[in-house]
Every structure is written in C-alpha cells, then in structure tokens.
PDB file of C-alpha atoms in Angstrom:
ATOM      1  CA  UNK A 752     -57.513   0.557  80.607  1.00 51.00           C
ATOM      2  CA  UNK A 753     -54.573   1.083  83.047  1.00 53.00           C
ATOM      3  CA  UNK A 754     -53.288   4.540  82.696  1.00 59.00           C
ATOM      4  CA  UNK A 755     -49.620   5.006  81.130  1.00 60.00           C
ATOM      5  CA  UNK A 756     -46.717   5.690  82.983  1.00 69.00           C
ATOM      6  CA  UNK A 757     -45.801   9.062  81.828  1.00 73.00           C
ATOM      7  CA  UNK A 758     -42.022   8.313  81.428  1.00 80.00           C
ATOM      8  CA  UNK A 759     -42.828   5.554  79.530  1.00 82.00           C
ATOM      9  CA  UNK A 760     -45.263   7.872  77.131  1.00 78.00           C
ATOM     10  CA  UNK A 761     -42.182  10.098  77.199  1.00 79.00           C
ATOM     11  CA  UNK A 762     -39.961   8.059  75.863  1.00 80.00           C
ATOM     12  CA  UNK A 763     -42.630   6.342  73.192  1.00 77.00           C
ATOM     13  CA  UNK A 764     -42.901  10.143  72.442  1.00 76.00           C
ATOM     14  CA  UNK A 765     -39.108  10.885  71.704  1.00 78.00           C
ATOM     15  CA  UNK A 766     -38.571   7.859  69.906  1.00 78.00           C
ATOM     16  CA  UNK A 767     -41.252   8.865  67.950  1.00 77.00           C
ATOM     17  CA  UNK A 768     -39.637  12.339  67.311  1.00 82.00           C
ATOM     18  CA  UNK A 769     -36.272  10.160  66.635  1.00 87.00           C
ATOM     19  CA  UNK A 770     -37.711   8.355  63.705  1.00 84.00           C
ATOM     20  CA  UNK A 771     -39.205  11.744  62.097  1.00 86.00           C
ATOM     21  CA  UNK A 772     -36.499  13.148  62.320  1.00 89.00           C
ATOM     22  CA  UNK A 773     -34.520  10.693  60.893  1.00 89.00           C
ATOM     23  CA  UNK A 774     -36.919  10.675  57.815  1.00 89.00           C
ATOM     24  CA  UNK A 775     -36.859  14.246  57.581  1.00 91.00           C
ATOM     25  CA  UNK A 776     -33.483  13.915  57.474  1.00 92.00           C
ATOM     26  CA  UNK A 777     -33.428  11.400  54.481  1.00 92.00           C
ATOM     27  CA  UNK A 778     -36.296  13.187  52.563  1.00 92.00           C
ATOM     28  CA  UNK A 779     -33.647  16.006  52.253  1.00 93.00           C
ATOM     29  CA  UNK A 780     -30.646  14.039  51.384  1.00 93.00           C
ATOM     30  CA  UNK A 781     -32.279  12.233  48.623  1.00 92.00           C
ATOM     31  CA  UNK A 782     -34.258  15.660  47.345  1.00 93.00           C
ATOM     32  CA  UNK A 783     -30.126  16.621  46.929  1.00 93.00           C
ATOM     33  CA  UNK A 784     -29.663  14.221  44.313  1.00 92.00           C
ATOM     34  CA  UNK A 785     -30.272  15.215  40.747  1.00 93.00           C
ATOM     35  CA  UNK A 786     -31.107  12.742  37.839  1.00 91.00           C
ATOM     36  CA  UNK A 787     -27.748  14.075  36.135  1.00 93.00           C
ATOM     37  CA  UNK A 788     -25.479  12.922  39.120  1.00 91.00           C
ATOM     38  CA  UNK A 789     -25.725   9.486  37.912  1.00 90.00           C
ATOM     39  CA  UNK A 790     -24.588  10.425  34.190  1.00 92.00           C
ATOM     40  CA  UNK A 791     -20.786   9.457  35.507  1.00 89.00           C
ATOM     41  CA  UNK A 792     -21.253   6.410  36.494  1.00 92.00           C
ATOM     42  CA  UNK A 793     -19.788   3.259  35.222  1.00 94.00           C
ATOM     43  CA  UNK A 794     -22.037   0.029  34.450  1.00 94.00           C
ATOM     44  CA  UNK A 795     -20.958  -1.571  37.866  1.00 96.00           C
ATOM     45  CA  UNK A 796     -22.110   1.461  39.966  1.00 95.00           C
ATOM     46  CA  UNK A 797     -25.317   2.053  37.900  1.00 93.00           C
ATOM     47  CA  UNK A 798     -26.280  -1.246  38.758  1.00 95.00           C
ATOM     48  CA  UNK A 799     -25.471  -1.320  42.255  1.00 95.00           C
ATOM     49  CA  UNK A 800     -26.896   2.152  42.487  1.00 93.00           C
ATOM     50  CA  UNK A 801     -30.225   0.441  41.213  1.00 93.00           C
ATOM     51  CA  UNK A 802     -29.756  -2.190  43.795  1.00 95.00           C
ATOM     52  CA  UNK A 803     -29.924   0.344  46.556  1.00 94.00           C
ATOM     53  CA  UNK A 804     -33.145   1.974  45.188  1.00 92.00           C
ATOM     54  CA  UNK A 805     -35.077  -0.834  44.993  1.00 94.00           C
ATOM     55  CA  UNK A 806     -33.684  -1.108  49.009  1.00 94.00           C
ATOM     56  CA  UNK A 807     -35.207   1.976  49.392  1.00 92.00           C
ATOM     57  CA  UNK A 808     -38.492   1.514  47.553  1.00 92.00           C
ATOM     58  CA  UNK A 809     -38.901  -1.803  49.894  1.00 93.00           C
ATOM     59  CA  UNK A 810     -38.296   0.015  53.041  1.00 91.00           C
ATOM     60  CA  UNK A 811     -40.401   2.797  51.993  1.00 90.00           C
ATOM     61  CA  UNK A 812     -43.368   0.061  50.987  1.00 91.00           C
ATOM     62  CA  UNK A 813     -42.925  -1.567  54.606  1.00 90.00           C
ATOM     63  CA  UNK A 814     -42.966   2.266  56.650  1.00 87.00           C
ATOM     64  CA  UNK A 815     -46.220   2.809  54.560  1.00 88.00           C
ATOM     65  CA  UNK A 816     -48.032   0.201  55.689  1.00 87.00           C
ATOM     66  CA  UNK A 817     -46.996   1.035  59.306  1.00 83.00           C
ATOM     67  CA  UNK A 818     -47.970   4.908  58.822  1.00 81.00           C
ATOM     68  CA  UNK A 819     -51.031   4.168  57.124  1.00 80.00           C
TER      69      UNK A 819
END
C-alpha cells in the first residue's frame, strides 16, 4: 500500500470534521423544535412541513448506511 500524502489525509481529515460539525449543528437545531410549534400551522404548511420530514428521514436513512 502506497503511503498517503499527509496533506491529502489532512484535508480528508477536515472535511471529515466539516461534516460533523455540520450534523452537530443540525442535531441541535432540530432538538429546538417542540411538538407544540406546529399547533399554528395551517393545512398547507402542515403538509409541506411533513414533506420536509420525510426529506429528512431519507437523508438520514442514506448517512446511516454510510456511517454504519
């Protein structure tokens, strides 16, 4: 095996960092959100609000699979 160039390594490395930190960063945005901030919604934006959870649950499903 041919040994890694350590700036490349670095940079694997940060934008490693980068994309924990960016779901750090989400985990405690949507820990924020309370069940009751949806109560005033209308129909339109409960629905579309559904929409982007089910976004979220397939982006979550394909980051699994990577991380596990």
């Amino acid at each position: 095996m041919l040994p890694i160039d350590s700036s490349i390594r670095g940079k694997r490395i940060l934008k490693e960092k980068k994309a924990l930190v960016r779901l750090e960063d989400i985990s405690e945005s949507l820990e924020s959100i309370k069940p009751e901030d949806f109560d005033e919604l209308n129909q339109d934006d409960f629905f579309e609000a559904k929409e982007v959870l089910k976004k979220i649950h397939a982006t979550l499903y394909n980051l699994r699979k990577v991380l596990n």
